[in-house]
Short mmCIF file of C-alpha atoms in Angstrom, two decimals:
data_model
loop_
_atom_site.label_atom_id
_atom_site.label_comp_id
_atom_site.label_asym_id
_atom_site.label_seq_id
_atom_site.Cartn_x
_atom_site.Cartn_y
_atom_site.Cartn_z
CA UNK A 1 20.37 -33.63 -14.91
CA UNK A 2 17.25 -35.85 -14.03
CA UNK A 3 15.73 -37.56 -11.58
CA UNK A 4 14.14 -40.76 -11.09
CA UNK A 5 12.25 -43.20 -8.28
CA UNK A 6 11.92 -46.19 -7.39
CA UNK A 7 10.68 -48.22 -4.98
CA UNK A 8 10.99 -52.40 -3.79
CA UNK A 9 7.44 -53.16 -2.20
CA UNK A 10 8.58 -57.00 -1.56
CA UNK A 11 11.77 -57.77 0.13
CA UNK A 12 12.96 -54.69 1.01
CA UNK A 13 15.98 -54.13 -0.78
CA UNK A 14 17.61 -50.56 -1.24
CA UNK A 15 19.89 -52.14 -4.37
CA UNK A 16 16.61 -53.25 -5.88
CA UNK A 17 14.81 -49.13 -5.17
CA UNK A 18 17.88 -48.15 -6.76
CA UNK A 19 18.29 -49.81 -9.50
CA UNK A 20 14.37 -48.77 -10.49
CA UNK A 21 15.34 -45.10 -9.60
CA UNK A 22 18.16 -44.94 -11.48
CA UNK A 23 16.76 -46.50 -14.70
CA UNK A 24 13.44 -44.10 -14.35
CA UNK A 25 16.12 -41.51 -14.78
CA UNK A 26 17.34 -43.15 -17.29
CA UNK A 27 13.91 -43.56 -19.15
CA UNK A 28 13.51 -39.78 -19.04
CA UNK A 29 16.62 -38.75 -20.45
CA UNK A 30 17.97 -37.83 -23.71
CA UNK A 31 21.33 -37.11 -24.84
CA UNK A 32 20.91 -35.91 -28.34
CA UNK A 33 23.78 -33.92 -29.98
CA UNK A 34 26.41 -35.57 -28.02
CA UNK A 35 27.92 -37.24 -31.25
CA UNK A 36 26.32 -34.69 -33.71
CA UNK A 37 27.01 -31.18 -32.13
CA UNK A 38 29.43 -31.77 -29.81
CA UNK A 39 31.81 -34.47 -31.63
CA UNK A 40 32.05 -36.74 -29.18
CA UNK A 41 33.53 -40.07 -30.35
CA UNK A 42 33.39 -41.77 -27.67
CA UNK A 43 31.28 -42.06 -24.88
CA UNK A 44 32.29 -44.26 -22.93
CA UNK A 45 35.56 -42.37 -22.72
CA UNK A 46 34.25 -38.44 -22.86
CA UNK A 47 31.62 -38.46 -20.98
CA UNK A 48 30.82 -38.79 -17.32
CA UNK A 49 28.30 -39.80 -15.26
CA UNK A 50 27.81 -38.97 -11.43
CA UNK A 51 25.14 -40.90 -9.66
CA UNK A 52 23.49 -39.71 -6.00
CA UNK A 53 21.48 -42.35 -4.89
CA UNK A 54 19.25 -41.28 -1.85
CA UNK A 55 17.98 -44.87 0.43
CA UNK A 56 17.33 -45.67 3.68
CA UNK A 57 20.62 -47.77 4.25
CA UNK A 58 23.19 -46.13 1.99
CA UNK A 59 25.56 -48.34 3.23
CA UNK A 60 23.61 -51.38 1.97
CA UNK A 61 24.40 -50.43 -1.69
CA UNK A 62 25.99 -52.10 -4.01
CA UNK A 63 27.86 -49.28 -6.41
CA UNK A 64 28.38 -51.69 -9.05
CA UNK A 65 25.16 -53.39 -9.47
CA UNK A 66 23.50 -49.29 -9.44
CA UNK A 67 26.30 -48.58 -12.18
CA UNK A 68 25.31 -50.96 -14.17
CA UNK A 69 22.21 -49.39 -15.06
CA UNK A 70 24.11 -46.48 -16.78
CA UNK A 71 24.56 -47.56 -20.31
CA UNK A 72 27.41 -44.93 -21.28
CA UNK A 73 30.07 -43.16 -19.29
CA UNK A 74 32.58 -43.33 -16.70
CA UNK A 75 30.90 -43.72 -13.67
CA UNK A 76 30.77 -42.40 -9.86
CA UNK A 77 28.04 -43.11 -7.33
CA UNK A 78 27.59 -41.62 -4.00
CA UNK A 79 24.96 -43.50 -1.83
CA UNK A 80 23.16 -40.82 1.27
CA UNK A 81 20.69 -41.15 3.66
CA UNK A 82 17.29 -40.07 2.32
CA UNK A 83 15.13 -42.68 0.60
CA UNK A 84 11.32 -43.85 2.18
CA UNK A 85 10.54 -46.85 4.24
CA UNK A 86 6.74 -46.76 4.83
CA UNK A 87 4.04 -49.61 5.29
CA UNK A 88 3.06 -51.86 2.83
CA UNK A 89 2.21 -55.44 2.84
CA UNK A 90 3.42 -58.53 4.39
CA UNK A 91 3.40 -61.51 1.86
CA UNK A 92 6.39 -63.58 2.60
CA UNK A 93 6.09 -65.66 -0.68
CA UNK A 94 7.16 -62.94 -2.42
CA UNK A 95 10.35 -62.53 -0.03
CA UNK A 96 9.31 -59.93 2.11
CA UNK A 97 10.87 -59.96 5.46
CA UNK A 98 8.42 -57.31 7.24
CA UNK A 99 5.78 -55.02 5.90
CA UNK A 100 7.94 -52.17 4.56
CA UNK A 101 8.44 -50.42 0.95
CA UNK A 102 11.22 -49.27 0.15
CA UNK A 103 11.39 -46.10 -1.88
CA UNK A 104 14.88 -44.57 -3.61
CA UNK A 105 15.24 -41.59 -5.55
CA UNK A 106 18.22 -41.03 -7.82
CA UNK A 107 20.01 -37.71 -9.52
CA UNK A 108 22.07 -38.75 -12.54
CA UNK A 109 24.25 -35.58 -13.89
CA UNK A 110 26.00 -35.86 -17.05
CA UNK A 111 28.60 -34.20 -18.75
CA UNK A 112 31.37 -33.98 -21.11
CA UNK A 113 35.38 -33.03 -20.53
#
């Protein structure tokens, strides 16, 4: 199990916070010994992957676009309501439609069957 964060400070979009959160996860892991100890051949097939994505708008993600940012398994996401929205700033060239950041934070559990 690990956790990650990750936040959008211009435009606002959950997909985007989650996509950072769940590849800081991601960045912290390590699966050794799946192969070696536990003989796993293949694992795309053997192992799985279940994704809890916590954002302001769950209903605003995009369950694809988050699983692609697990690079092995078979996947299952489940968006909820957590997530930050706090101030930041304003800069519409960068695509920002008000002065919100948008913070997710992810659990990715993995295991084998």
């Amino acid at each position: 199990m690990e956790f990650g964060i990750g936040m959008d400070f211009h435009g606002q979009d959950v997909n985007r916070a989650a996509e950072k959160a769940v590849q800081d996860a991601v960045s912290k892991s390590c699966l050794c010994g799946l192969e070696e100890v536990l003989g796993i051949k293949d694992l795309n097939r053997e192992v799985y992957v279940e994704i809890t994505i916590a954002v302001t708008k769950p209903e605003e993600i995009d369950a694809d676009r988050i699983k692609q940012c697990i690079p092995i398994g078979k996947k299952n996401l489940k968006a909820v309501y957590g997530g930050l929205k706090v101030p930041g700033l304003y800069i519409p060239e960068f695509g920002d439609k008000d002065n919100s950041i948008e913070a997710a934070l992810a659990c990715i559990e993995v295991s084998v069957k």
